Every structure is written in structure tokens, then in C-alpha cells.
Coordinates of C-alpha atoms in Angstrom, one line a residue:
M1291 CA 74.6 -44.0 137.4
P1292 CA 76.5 -44.5 134.2
S1293 CA 80.2 -43.7 134.2
I1294 CA 81.3 -40.1 133.4
R1295 CA 83.9 -39.8 130.6
S1296 CA 86.3 -36.8 130.9
R1297 CA 89.3 -35.5 129.1
L1298 CA 92.3 -33.3 130.2
L1299 CA 93.1 -30.1 128.4
A1300 CA 96.1 -27.8 128.7
C1301 CA 94.9 -24.2 128.5
G1302 CA 96.4 -20.9 129.5
G1303 CA 97.8 -21.0 133.1
V1304 CA 95.8 -24.1 134.0
A1305 CA 97.8 -27.3 133.6
A1306 CA 94.9 -29.8 133.5
V1307 CA 91.2 -29.1 133.5
V1308 CA 88.3 -31.4 133.1
V1309 CA 85.9 -30.6 130.2
V1310 CA 82.6 -30.1 131.9
S1311 CA 80.5 -31.3 129.0
S1312 CA 82.1 -34.7 128.7
L1313 CA 79.5 -36.7 130.6
T1314 CA 76.9 -39.3 130.4
V1315 CA 73.8 -38.8 132.6
G1316 CA 71.0 -41.0 133.6
S1317 CA 68.5 -38.2 134.3
P1318 CA 67.3 -35.3 132.3
S1319 CA 69.1 -32.5 134.2
Q1320 CA 72.2 -31.6 136.0
A1321 CA 73.5 -28.1 137.3
V1322 CA 76.9 -24.4 138.1
G1323 CA 77.6 -24.5 141.7
G1324 CA 76.5 -21.4 143.5
E1325 CA 73.0 -20.6 144.7
P1326 CA 69.6 -21.6 143.3
V1327 CA 68.0 -19.0 141.0
A1328 CA 64.6 -18.3 142.6
D1329 CA 63.2 -15.8 140.1
K1330 CA 63.4 -15.4 136.3
S1331 CA 66.4 -13.1 136.3
Y1332 CA 68.4 -15.6 134.1
A1333 CA 65.5 -17.0 132.1
F1334 CA 67.7 -16.9 129.0
T1335 CA 69.6 -19.9 130.4
A1336 CA 68.7 -23.1 128.5
K1337 CA 68.9 -26.7 129.7
L1338 CA 70.0 -29.0 126.8
A1339 CA 69.1 -32.7 126.7
I1340 CA 71.2 -34.3 124.0
G1341 CA 69.9 -37.7 123.0
D1342 CA 67.5 -37.7 125.9
T1343 CA 69.8 -39.2 128.6
F1344 CA 73.0 -39.3 126.5
R1345 CA 74.4 -36.0 127.5
S1346 CA 73.3 -32.8 129.3
C1347 CA 74.6 -29.3 128.8
T1348 CA 73.7 -25.6 129.3
G1349 CA 73.2 -22.9 126.7
T1350 CA 72.1 -19.3 126.3
L1351 CA 69.2 -17.9 124.3
I1352 CA 70.9 -15.1 122.4
N1353 CA 67.9 -14.1 120.1
A1354 CA 64.5 -15.3 119.3
Q1355 CA 65.5 -18.6 117.6
W1356 CA 69.1 -19.3 118.5
I1357 CA 71.0 -20.8 121.4
L1358 CA 74.8 -20.4 121.9
T1359 CA 76.6 -23.2 123.7
A1360 CA 79.7 -25.4 123.5
S1361 CA 80.3 -27.5 120.4
S1362 CA 81.8 -30.3 122.5
C1363 CA 78.3 -31.0 123.7
F1364 CA 77.5 -32.5 120.3
T1365 CA 80.6 -34.5 119.6
D1366 CA 80.8 -38.3 119.8
N1367 CA 83.7 -38.1 122.2
P1368 CA 84.7 -34.7 123.7
A1369 CA 88.1 -36.2 124.4
T1370 CA 89.0 -36.1 120.7
G1371 CA 88.1 -32.4 120.2
F1372 CA 85.2 -30.1 119.8
T1373 CA 84.7 -30.1 116.0
V1374 CA 81.1 -30.9 115.1
A1375 CA 79.5 -31.1 111.7
A1376 CA 77.2 -28.4 110.5
G1377 CA 73.5 -29.2 110.1
K1378 CA 71.1 -31.3 112.1
P1379 CA 72.5 -32.7 115.4
K1380 CA 73.4 -36.4 115.4
W1381 CA 71.2 -36.9 118.4
K1382 CA 67.7 -35.5 118.9
T1383 CA 68.3 -32.5 121.2
T1384 CA 65.8 -30.4 123.1
A1385 CA 66.3 -27.0 124.8
T1386 CA 64.2 -25.9 127.7
I1387 CA 64.4 -22.1 128.1
G1388 CA 63.0 -20.1 131.0
R1389 CA 62.4 -22.9 133.4
M1390 CA 64.0 -22.3 136.8
Q1391 CA 63.0 -25.7 138.2
V1392 CA 62.7 -28.9 136.3
D1393 CA 59.6 -30.1 138.1
T1394 CA 57.5 -27.3 136.7
T1395 CA 55.9 -26.7 133.3
T1396 CA 57.1 -23.1 133.0
G1397 CA 59.3 -21.9 130.2
Q1398 CA 59.4 -23.2 126.6
V1399 CA 60.7 -26.4 125.0
R1400 CA 62.1 -26.4 121.5
E1401 CA 63.9 -29.0 119.4
I1402 CA 67.3 -28.0 118.1
I1403 CA 67.3 -28.5 114.3
E1404 CA 70.6 -27.0 113.1
L1405 CA 74.1 -26.5 114.3
V1406 CA 76.6 -23.8 113.1
S1407 CA 80.0 -24.5 114.7
R1408 CA 83.3 -22.6 115.1
T1409 CA 86.4 -24.4 114.1
D1410 CA 88.8 -22.2 116.2
R1411 CA 87.1 -22.6 119.6
D1412 CA 84.6 -24.7 121.5
L1413 CA 81.5 -22.9 120.4
V1414 CA 78.3 -23.6 118.4
L1415 CA 75.1 -21.8 117.5
A1416 CA 72.0 -24.1 117.8
K1417 CA 68.9 -23.1 115.9
L1418 CA 65.5 -23.8 117.5
A1419 CA 62.6 -25.3 115.6
S1420 CA 60.5 -22.2 116.2
P1421 CA 61.1 -18.8 117.9
V1422 CA 60.8 -18.4 121.7
T1423 CA 58.4 -15.7 123.0
G1424 CA 58.0 -14.2 126.4
I1425 CA 61.7 -14.6 127.4
A1426 CA 64.3 -11.9 126.9
P1427 CA 67.5 -13.1 125.2
L1428 CA 70.9 -12.4 126.6
R1429 CA 72.7 -10.2 124.0
V1430 CA 76.3 -11.0 122.9
G1431 CA 78.7 -8.4 124.3
T1432 CA 81.2 -6.6 122.1
T1433 CA 84.1 -5.9 124.5
A1434 CA 86.2 -8.3 126.5
P1435 CA 86.1 -8.5 130.3
T1436 CA 89.2 -7.2 132.1
Q1437 CA 91.5 -9.0 134.5
G1438 CA 90.1 -8.9 138.0
E1439 CA 86.5 -8.2 136.8
T1440 CA 83.6 -10.0 138.4
V1441 CA 81.3 -12.0 136.1
T1442 CA 78.4 -14.2 136.7
G1443 CA 77.6 -17.7 135.5
A1444 CA 74.4 -19.7 135.4
G1445 CA 74.0 -23.4 134.7
W1446 CA 72.3 -26.8 135.1
G1447 CA 75.4 -28.7 136.2
R1448 CA 76.2 -30.6 139.4
T1449 CA 76.6 -28.6 142.6
K1450 CA 78.7 -29.2 145.7
D1451 CA 76.1 -31.3 147.4
T1452 CA 73.6 -32.4 144.7
W1453 CA 74.3 -34.9 141.9
V1454 CA 71.2 -34.0 139.9
P1455 CA 69.9 -30.6 141.0
D1456 CA 66.4 -29.6 140.0
T1457 CA 67.0 -25.8 140.1
L1458 CA 69.1 -23.5 137.9
H1459 CA 72.1 -22.3 139.9
A1460 CA 74.2 -19.1 139.5
G1461 CA 77.4 -17.8 141.0
S1462 CA 80.2 -15.2 140.7
F1463 CA 83.6 -15.6 139.2
T1464 CA 86.7 -13.4 139.0
V1465 CA 88.5 -13.1 135.6
N1466 CA 92.1 -14.2 136.3
Q1467 CA 93.3 -14.1 132.7
V1468 CA 92.1 -12.8 129.4
G1469 CA 93.4 -14.8 126.4
A1470 CA 92.9 -14.3 122.7
S1471 CA 89.9 -16.7 122.7
Q1472 CA 89.4 -17.7 126.3
L1473 CA 89.0 -16.5 129.8
T1474 CA 90.3 -18.2 132.9
L1475 CA 88.0 -17.8 135.9
D1476 CA 88.0 -18.6 139.6
G1477 CA 85.2 -18.6 142.2
T1478 CA 82.0 -20.6 142.1
P1479 CA 82.6 -24.3 141.1
V1480 CA 81.9 -25.1 137.5
C1481 CA 80.7 -28.7 137.4
K1482 CA 79.8 -31.5 135.0
G1483 CA 76.6 -30.4 133.1
D1484 CA 77.6 -26.7 133.0
T1485 CA 79.3 -26.9 129.6
G1486 CA 78.0 -24.2 127.4
A1487 CA 76.7 -22.2 130.4
P1488 CA 76.6 -18.4 130.0
V1489 CA 79.3 -16.2 131.6
F1490 CA 77.9 -12.7 131.6
R1491 CA 78.5 -9.3 133.0
E1492 CA 76.7 -6.0 133.5
K1493 CA 77.6 -3.1 131.3
D1494 CA 75.8 0.2 131.1
G1495 CA 73.0 -1.2 133.3
L1496 CA 72.4 -4.2 130.9
L1497 CA 73.5 -7.8 131.1
E1498 CA 75.6 -9.1 128.2
L1499 CA 77.1 -12.5 127.3
A1500 CA 80.9 -12.4 127.6
A1501 CA 81.8 -16.1 127.3
V1502 CA 80.6 -19.7 127.4
A1503 CA 81.8 -22.2 130.0
T1504 CA 84.1 -24.8 128.6
A1505 CA 86.3 -26.5 131.2
S1506 CA 86.9 -26.7 134.9
W1507 CA 89.1 -28.3 137.6
Q1508 CA 85.9 -29.6 139.2
G1509 CA 86.9 -28.4 142.7
G1510 CA 83.9 -28.0 144.9
C1511 CA 81.8 -30.3 142.8
L1512 CA 80.0 -33.3 144.3
G1513 CA 82.1 -36.5 143.9
S1514 CA 85.4 -34.7 143.1
S1515 CA 88.4 -34.7 145.4
E1516 CA 89.9 -31.8 143.6
T1517 CA 90.2 -28.5 145.5
R1518 CA 91.0 -26.2 142.6
T1519 CA 88.1 -24.3 141.2
S1520 CA 89.7 -22.6 138.2
A1521 CA 87.6 -22.8 135.0
V1522 CA 88.0 -21.9 131.3
A1523 CA 85.4 -20.1 129.3
T1524 CA 85.3 -19.4 125.5
R1525 CA 85.1 -15.7 124.7
V1526 CA 82.3 -14.6 122.4
D1527 CA 82.7 -10.8 122.6
D1528 CA 84.7 -10.8 119.4
L1529 CA 82.2 -12.9 117.4
A1530 CA 79.3 -10.5 117.0
T1531 CA 79.6 -10.4 113.2
W1532 CA 79.8 -14.2 113.0
V1533 CA 76.7 -14.6 115.2
K1534 CA 74.7 -12.1 113.2
Q1535 CA 75.7 -13.6 109.8
S1536 CA 75.1 -17.2 111.0
T1537 CA 71.7 -16.5 112.4
A1538 CA 70.4 -14.5 109.5
T1539 CA 68.9 -17.6 107.9
T1540 CA 65.9 -17.1 110.2
L1541 CA 65.3 -13.5 109.4
T1542 CA 62.1 -12.2 107.7
P1543 CA 62.3 -9.1 105.6
W1544 CA 60.5 -7.1 108.3
R1545 CA 62.3 -4.7 110.6
L1546 CA 61.6 -2.3 113.3
Q1547 CA 63.3 1.1 112.5
M1548 CA 63.9 3.6 115.3
V1549 CA 65.0 7.2 115.3
T1550 CA 65.7 9.1 118.4
T1551 CA 66.8 12.6 119.1
T1552 CA 68.9 13.4 122.1
T1553 CA 69.0 16.4 124.5
D1554 CA 72.0 17.8 122.6
K1555 CA 69.8 17.9 119.5
N1556 CA 71.4 15.0 117.5
L1557 CA 69.5 12.3 115.6
F1558 CA 70.2 8.6 115.7
H1559 CA 68.9 5.6 113.9
A1560 CA 68.8 1.8 114.7
I1561 CA 67.2 -1.3 113.4
R1562 CA 65.7 -4.3 115.3
D1563 CA 65.5 -7.4 113.0
S1564 CA 63.1 -10.4 113.3
N1565 CA 65.7 -12.3 115.4
W1566 CA 65.2 -9.4 117.9
D1567 CA 68.8 -8.2 117.4
W1568 CA 69.4 -4.5 117.5
S1569 CA 71.9 -2.8 115.2
A1570 CA 74.3 -0.2 116.4
F1571 CA 72.9 3.3 116.5
G1572 CA 74.2 5.6 113.7
N1573 CA 74.2 9.3 113.6
V1574 CA 71.7 10.2 110.8
E1575 CA 73.1 13.6 110.1
Q1576 CA 76.5 12.1 109.3
V1577 CA 74.9 10.1 106.4
A1578 CA 72.0 12.3 105.5
G1579 CA 73.4 15.8 105.9
G1580 CA 73.2 18.2 108.8
I1581 CA 70.3 20.5 109.5
G1582 CA 71.7 21.9 112.7
D1583 CA 69.9 21.1 116.0
V1584 CA 67.2 18.5 115.6
E1585 CA 64.3 19.3 117.9
L1586 CA 62.3 16.1 117.2
A1587 CA 61.7 13.5 114.4
A1588 CA 59.1 11.2 113.0
D1589 CA 59.5 8.1 110.8
S1590 CA 57.4 6.0 108.4
A1591 CA 58.1 3.6 105.6
I1592 CA 56.7 2.8 102.1
S1593 CA 57.9 -0.2 100.1
G1594 CA 61.0 -0.6 102.1
T1595 CA 62.0 3.1 102.0
N1596 CA 62.1 4.9 105.3
H1597 CA 61.0 8.6 105.4
V1598 CA 62.5 10.5 108.3
L1599 CA 60.9 13.9 109.0
A1600 CA 62.8 16.2 111.4
L1601 CA 62.0 19.5 112.9
G1602 CA 65.0 21.8 112.8
K1603 CA 65.9 24.6 115.3
D1604 CA 64.8 27.0 112.5
G1605 CA 61.2 25.7 112.9
A1606 CA 61.2 24.1 109.4
V1607 CA 60.3 20.4 108.7
Y1608 CA 63.0 18.5 106.8
Q1609 CA 62.8 15.1 105.0
A1610 CA 65.4 12.4 104.5
T1611 CA 65.0 8.9 103.2
R1612 CA 66.7 5.7 103.9
N1613 CA 66.6 3.2 101.0
S1614 CA 66.1 -0.5 101.5
N1615 CA 69.8 -1.1 100.7
G1616 CA 70.8 1.2 103.6
T1617 CA 71.8 4.2 101.7
W1618 CA 70.4 7.6 102.6
V1619 CA 69.1 10.5 100.5
A1620 CA 70.0 13.8 102.1
F1621 CA 67.7 16.0 104.2
R1622 CA 65.8 18.7 102.3
P1623 CA 63.5 21.4 103.7
L1624 CA 59.8 21.1 103.0
T1625 CA 58.7 24.6 103.7
S1626 CA 58.2 25.6 100.0
E1627 CA 56.0 22.5 99.5
L1628 CA 54.1 22.4 102.7
G1629 CA 53.9 26.2 103.1
P1630 CA 55.1 28.1 106.1
L1631 CA 53.8 27.1 109.5
A1632 CA 55.1 28.9 112.6
G1633 CA 55.4 27.4 116.1
I1634 CA 55.4 23.6 115.3
K1635 CA 55.8 21.7 118.6
K1636 CA 55.2 18.1 117.6
I1637 CA 55.0 16.1 114.3
S1638 CA 53.9 12.5 113.5
V1639 CA 54.0 10.7 110.1
S1640 CA 52.4 7.5 108.8
S1641 CA 52.2 5.7 105.5
V1642 CA 48.7 4.9 104.3
G1643 CA 49.1 2.8 101.2
S1644 CA 51.6 4.6 99.0
E1645 CA 50.8 7.9 100.5
L1646 CA 52.5 9.7 103.5
Q1647 CA 50.3 11.5 105.9
L1648 CA 51.9 14.1 108.2
A1649 CA 50.3 15.7 111.3
A1650 CA 51.6 18.6 113.3
V1651 CA 50.7 20.5 116.4
T1652 CA 51.4 24.2 117.0
D1653 CA 50.7 26.3 120.1
S1654 CA 47.0 26.4 119.3
R1655 CA 46.2 24.3 116.1
V1656 CA 46.5 20.9 114.5
Y1657 CA 47.5 20.6 110.9
H1658 CA 47.6 17.8 108.3
A1659 CA 49.4 17.3 105.0
T1660 CA 49.9 14.4 102.5
R1661 CA 52.6 13.3 100.1
D1662 CA 51.3 11.5 97.0
T1663 CA 52.8 8.6 95.0
S1664 CA 54.7 11.1 92.8
G1665 CA 56.5 12.5 95.9
K1666 CA 54.6 15.8 95.9
W1667 CA 53.4 17.3 99.2
S1668 CA 50.2 19.1 99.7
K1669 CA 49.9 22.3 101.7
W1670 CA 49.2 22.3 105.4
G1671 CA 45.5 21.9 106.1
D1672 CA 44.0 23.2 109.4
L1673 CA 42.0 20.3 111.0
F1674 CA 40.4 22.7 113.5
A1675 CA 38.9 24.7 110.6
S1676 CA 36.9 21.6 109.4
L1677 CA 36.5 19.5 112.6
G1678 CA 36.2 22.1 115.3
A1679 CA 38.9 23.5 117.6
L1680 CA 40.3 21.8 120.6
P1681 CA 41.9 24.0 123.3
S1682 CA 45.7 23.9 123.7
P1683 CA 46.8 20.8 121.9
T1684 CA 50.2 19.5 123.0
Q1685 CA 50.8 16.0 121.4
I1686 CA 50.0 14.4 118.1
T1687 CA 50.0 10.9 116.7
I1688 CA 48.9 9.4 113.4
A1689 CA 48.8 5.8 112.2
R1690 CA 47.5 3.7 109.3
V1691 CA 44.6 1.4 110.3
G1692 CA 43.3 -0.5 107.3
D1693 CA 43.0 2.0 104.5
A1694 CA 42.4 5.0 106.8
A1695 CA 44.5 7.3 108.9
H1696 CA 43.7 7.6 112.6
V1697 CA 44.8 10.8 114.3
G1698 CA 45.1 11.3 118.1
V1699 CA 45.5 14.6 119.9
V1700 CA 46.4 15.2 123.6
L1701 CA 45.4 18.5 125.2
A1702 CA 47.1 20.5 127.9
D1703 CA 44.3 19.7 130.3
G1704 CA 44.9 15.9 129.9
R1705 CA 42.1 15.1 127.6
A1706 CA 42.7 12.9 124.6
F1707 CA 40.8 12.9 121.3
H1708 CA 40.7 10.8 118.2
T1709 CA 39.5 11.2 114.6
I1710 CA 39.7 9.3 111.3
R1711 CA 40.7 10.4 107.8
N1712 CA 38.8 7.9 105.7
A1713 CA 39.9 6.4 102.4
D1714 CA 37.7 8.9 100.6
R1715 CA 39.5 11.8 102.3
T1716 CA 36.6 12.7 104.5
W1717 CA 37.1 13.2 108.2
D1718 CA 35.1 11.8 111.2
K1719 CA 34.1 14.0 114.1
W1720 CA 36.4 14.3 117.2
G1721 CA 35.8 11.6 119.8
E1722 CA 37.1 11.8 123.3
I1723 CA 39.2 8.8 124.3
T1724 CA 39.3 9.9 128.0
K1725 CA 35.6 9.5 128.1
V1726 CA 35.7 5.8 127.1
S1727 CA 34.9 3.5 130.0
G1728 CA 38.0 2.5 131.9
A1729 CA 40.2 5.2 130.3
P1730 CA 42.6 7.2 132.4
A1731 CA 41.3 10.5 133.6
K1732 CA 44.2 12.4 132.2
V1733 CA 46.7 11.7 129.5
G1734 CA 50.1 13.3 129.0
N1735 CA 51.2 11.6 125.7
M1736 CA 49.8 9.0 123.3
A1737 CA 51.0 6.8 120.4
F1738 CA 48.9 5.0 117.8
A1739 CA 49.6 2.1 115.4
G1740 CA 47.4 -0.2 113.3
T1741 CA 47.3 -3.9 113.3
G1742 CA 45.1 -4.8 110.3
D1743 CA 41.8 -3.1 110.8
D1744 CA 42.3 -2.5 114.5
L1745 CA 43.8 0.6 116.2
Q1746 CA 46.3 0.0 119.0
A1747 CA 46.9 2.9 121.3
V1748 CA 49.3 3.5 124.2
L1749 CA 48.4 6.3 126.6
I1750 CA 50.9 7.8 129.0
E1751 CA 49.4 9.2 132.2
P1752 CA 51.0 12.3 133.8
T1753 CA 52.1 10.2 136.7
G1754 CA 54.0 7.8 134.4
G1755 CA 51.4 5.1 134.2
I1756 CA 51.0 3.4 130.8
K1757 CA 47.8 2.1 129.4
H1758 CA 47.1 0.1 126.3
V1759 CA 43.8 -0.2 124.5
A1760 CA 42.6 -1.5 121.1
R1761 CA 39.8 0.1 119.0
L1762 CA 38.3 -2.7 116.9
S1763 CA 37.3 -2.3 113.3
S1764 CA 33.7 -2.1 114.6
G1765 CA 34.5 1.2 116.3
T1766 CA 34.2 -0.4 119.8
W1767 CA 37.0 0.4 122.3
G1768 CA 38.3 -2.6 124.3
A1769 CA 39.4 -2.8 127.9
F1770 CA 42.3 -0.7 129.0
G1771 CA 45.3 -2.8 130.2
D1772 CA 48.2 -1.7 132.4
L1773 CA 51.7 -1.7 130.8
G1774 CA 53.3 -0.1 133.8
A1775 CA 55.4 -2.0 136.4
A1776 CA 54.6 -5.4 134.9
V1777 CA 56.1 -4.7 131.5
L1778 CA 57.8 -1.3 131.2
G1779 CA 58.5 -0.3 134.8
T1780 CA 57.5 2.8 136.7
G1781 CA 58.4 6.5 136.7
P1782 CA 57.9 9.5 134.4
V1783 CA 57.9 8.8 130.6
A1784 CA 59.7 11.4 128.4
S1785 CA 58.5 10.0 125.1
V1786 CA 56.4 7.3 123.5
A1787 CA 56.2 5.8 120.0
A1788 CA 54.4 2.9 118.5
T1789 CA 54.2 0.9 115.3
A1790 CA 53.1 -2.4 113.8
V1791 CA 55.6 -4.9 112.4
D1792 CA 54.3 -7.9 110.5
G1793 CA 51.0 -7.7 112.5
E1794 CA 52.6 -7.3 115.9
F1795 CA 52.3 -4.1 117.9
H1796 CA 55.5 -2.5 119.2
T1797 CA 55.8 0.2 121.9
V1798 CA 58.9 2.2 122.8
I1799 CA 59.3 4.7 125.6
I1800 CA 62.0 6.7 127.2
R1801 CA 62.0 6.4 131.0
G1802 CA 64.7 7.6 133.3
G1803 CA 67.0 8.3 130.3
V1804 CA 66.7 4.8 129.0
I1805 CA 64.9 3.5 125.9
K1806 CA 62.6 0.5 126.7
H1807 CA 60.8 -1.6 124.0
T1808 CA 58.1 -4.2 124.2
M1809 CA 55.9 -5.9 121.6
R1810 CA 52.4 -7.3 121.7
H1811 CA 51.9 -10.6 119.8
K1812 CA 48.9 -11.4 117.8
S1813 CA 47.9 -13.7 120.7
G1814 CA 47.6 -10.6 123.0
T1815 CA 50.7 -11.5 125.1
W1816 CA 53.4 -9.0 125.7
E1817 CA 57.2 -9.5 125.5
P1818 CA 59.4 -8.6 128.5
A1819 CA 60.9 -5.1 127.9
D1820 CA 64.3 -4.9 126.3
T1821 CA 66.7 -2.0 125.9
P1822 CA 68.6 -1.4 122.7
P1823 CA 72.3 -1.8 123.5
G1824 CA 74.6 1.1 122.7
A1825 CA 71.7 3.6 122.6
P1826 CA 72.9 7.3 122.6
A1827 CA 73.1 9.0 126.0
N1828 CA 70.2 11.3 127.0
P1829 CA 67.5 10.3 124.4
A1830 CA 64.8 12.9 124.2
V1831 CA 62.1 12.0 121.6
L1832 CA 61.4 8.7 119.8
A1833 CA 59.9 7.6 116.6
V1834 CA 59.5 4.0 115.2
T1835 CA 58.2 2.4 112.1
G1836 CA 57.8 -1.1 110.6
S1837 CA 59.8 -1.5 107.5
W1838 CA 61.6 -4.2 105.4
N1839 CA 64.9 -4.5 103.6

């Protein structure tokens, strides 16, 4: 085994600590003390091979295409400091993400092609050659841990009894001291190979990255006579702005825009960018004017402008717009344009070309209206008058598919129906989705979105089960797939919404008072569910749309 180079560092209350990244290894992996990770709970942990066998470190997948780790991993000699040049790494570096054991082929391997380093602390962002899919990133937290708090670390470094472990290990630490840019920790040994390892905590039921392992006494590590186990980790909770700005180079113009009402009748808005990072939720009425209690809302976009339709307590539909530069145009009532319509229970809106199409359900009828390119709304039209009545409609969804609008209606008895408004403005007859082979017997709610010329539908069963199905451009319905426990969990669903973003299908639900989101890639694979951080308490009704800035 080649010799291991180390350096001493004075930091906080620790007189001398060994930098855990300063090592030369003769095998592709090393790994934190603690216990082996048997499942994929910490799949966001990356094993970094720098120069093949030159150096090994650990990192964290923080969004679709970026790893956060220690900059000292990439320096010629960590003993001389942690400054590293921006740009391509000096040595070819690969990151293996989502692989719990090195002797398997699970997870994904990406080359690191760019470094963006801090100059004030041992920290670097590493860009992957292509985005990672199927692995939920660990989001960067925004508040510091407190003294005495318990945090968790996961890494590929040496353990107490294994020089080159073949399994990711994780353990608990106690925060002994919180400095301006560092934490001092004690607990599970932090060993050579753990440099850059995530130090994370649970907040509001979600895991978040608090710091990155930097240095350790090496107590409890194989081959070390040291007994002290104190470690130093570089804080990241105060660097959210730097992370977002530095990783913006990989963003596409496309965004997922979400609005959600809450049980106290407020309306909030958030954005998920193509790096999979969520913005903070903002109160829409604070920037677009108040309309009193907001019962529910719908959202769609045309040419980068988001159109938010909200139902007020007064029963009127209001419209506000969010421009591509982030400014808002205030809510205005649409009653004089649409005409009066009593007893609206649900609304849904979609863009079809440069036209907005709005659908609504009352106690007994389904209505439809359009907004043309000049911004003028048509009057409400009664779909039952032209297509035939359906008894007791309760839910409505509308989505663009190709150059047509597809409308879905759920009835109180659990049946679900579908129709199409064609490009020539003619309507197809009602078709019953619940009669399609393999469909659930009863549906409580439903959401549509279009990917190209195919309709994607998510159906919520009264028991909380979630089914997905695609209706191909040929008019043929595909097989119903289960999105329940495997992707979005179990339990009653309070609301569901769907949209397409750059050809990929997004589904969002509220379950147990928590917003959950997943996306279906063009390949047909689904992402693990994620939860927007900082979502408002008690969300009630969701709406999402694909947009761009």
C-alpha cells in the first residue's frame, strides 16, 4: 500500500487534526466509520476516484448535475492548502453515485468536468458530464446546526477494522461547536477517504446538507493509535446563494411552476429549475394583490408568462400573471368577461398554442371558456348542452395534447370521463376511462398533461392508490401502472396536479399534509419522489405548469 500523506491543521478547539482527504490509495475505494448502509437511504453519497488510484474522496449529489465536496481533494498537496483552480480537474475524476457496494453495478458513474471552488473554506462544486437520474439529491440546508445537535455522516473512508471497505458507511455525530464557517463534531470516527463526505440533519421531516467533512483526529480508524475522534466539517448552510449561482450554468430555460392554496386560504408560488432545485415559496397575494380567501387555483403558461387563475370566496374567478422576469400583474376579476357562473367547485386551465382554455365544474354542470391571443375571454359554454350530461361532476382537468385540448371529468360515483376539443373547435363524445381495460373501478381525482401527441393521466383512487396511464396519439390507452407505495407512498391524497416540462411528465400530490413530486422521463422511468423544502403548512390544492424564463 502506498504511503499516506497527511497534514496538521489548527482549527477551533482542536489543536491538531489530520485532514482526511490527504491520502494516496492503491484501490478504487475507501470508507466513515459507523455502520454499513444496507439500503439506498443515502444514495446521494458519491464515491470520488481522482486520478484513478491517486486519491479517493466522498461527495454529495446536491442537484441533477453537481457534486459538493472538499476542494482539498483536488489539490497537488493538501498540506499546502485547499485552493484549487477553477475549470477542469487536473486529474481525470469519476463520481459513482447511488452505489451502496462497490462490487455491484448499481448507481451511476459520471466524469467530473468542471470545478468551482471557494477561496474562504475547503469546499468545491464539481460538475458532472451529464445529469444523474433516478437518485434524489440532498438539498443544501439554510440554517446552521446548534451545539449539542445530532447529525449524520456518510462516507467511503476507512473504518475501524477495514482498510478498504466495499460498502458505504454512516454514523452519528454530536455538534460540539458552531463556528463562522466550520463545525466541530464528535462521535463516529471520520477516517481517511471521508473527505468531502456529507454531514446532514433532518429538518421538518426532510434530510438536508449541513456541512462537508474536512478533518479528523483519526481516532477509531484502522491503523491509527489516536484515541480522539473529534472532526471538523465545513459549513454549507450559509452558501445557498453561491451554490445556486454557481450551478446555474447547467440550467435550461424550462421550469416547473407550482401554486398551492392552504387550508387558511392563502396562495403560494414556487419554481423548480432544471437542476431540480426548488425556490422558496412566495405568497402570491403579496405581489399580485389580495382577493380575500383563495379557495383554489389553476396555472398555465404561454411564451414564458404564467397565468394564475384563482377562485375567491365570493365565487368569482380572478386572473393574475407572472412575467418571465419574475414580476407580477395584479389579480383582476373575470366575471364581466366570462359571465356569471354560480357554484364553481373546481377549475383547471391549460395553454393550447397561444390560447388559454379554462374548464370549471359546478354542482351539476361542466363549463368551458377560452382566452384568445388578444387577451379576450369568451363567455362560459355549457359542455353538457353539446356533449350530453354526466351526473354529479366533482373534479375537472384540462391539458394540451398536440394541438388539441383534452378534458377529464370525475363524477361523484367514481366514474371518470374524457373528451377532446379538437383544433377546429369541435368536440369528441364522452369516453369513460374507468371502462378501459385495467382501469381502477373508481376514481376520486384525476390530472392530465400532454407529452407531444400523447396524453398522460394520473388517477387517484378513493383509497389513495395512484395509477398512471398514457393515451397514445392513435387513441389507444396503454397499461395502467401503479405510482403508489413504490414512488409516492401510501395514504389518502388531498390534491393532484400534472404538467409536462420539456417533454417529461411531472406529477405532484398532497398526501398527509406534505407536497410530493415525481417526474416521468421520456424513457418511461420515474424519479424518486421529492418534497419542495419550505412548503407552506397545510397545503390544500395544487396546480403546476411547465414554463420558462
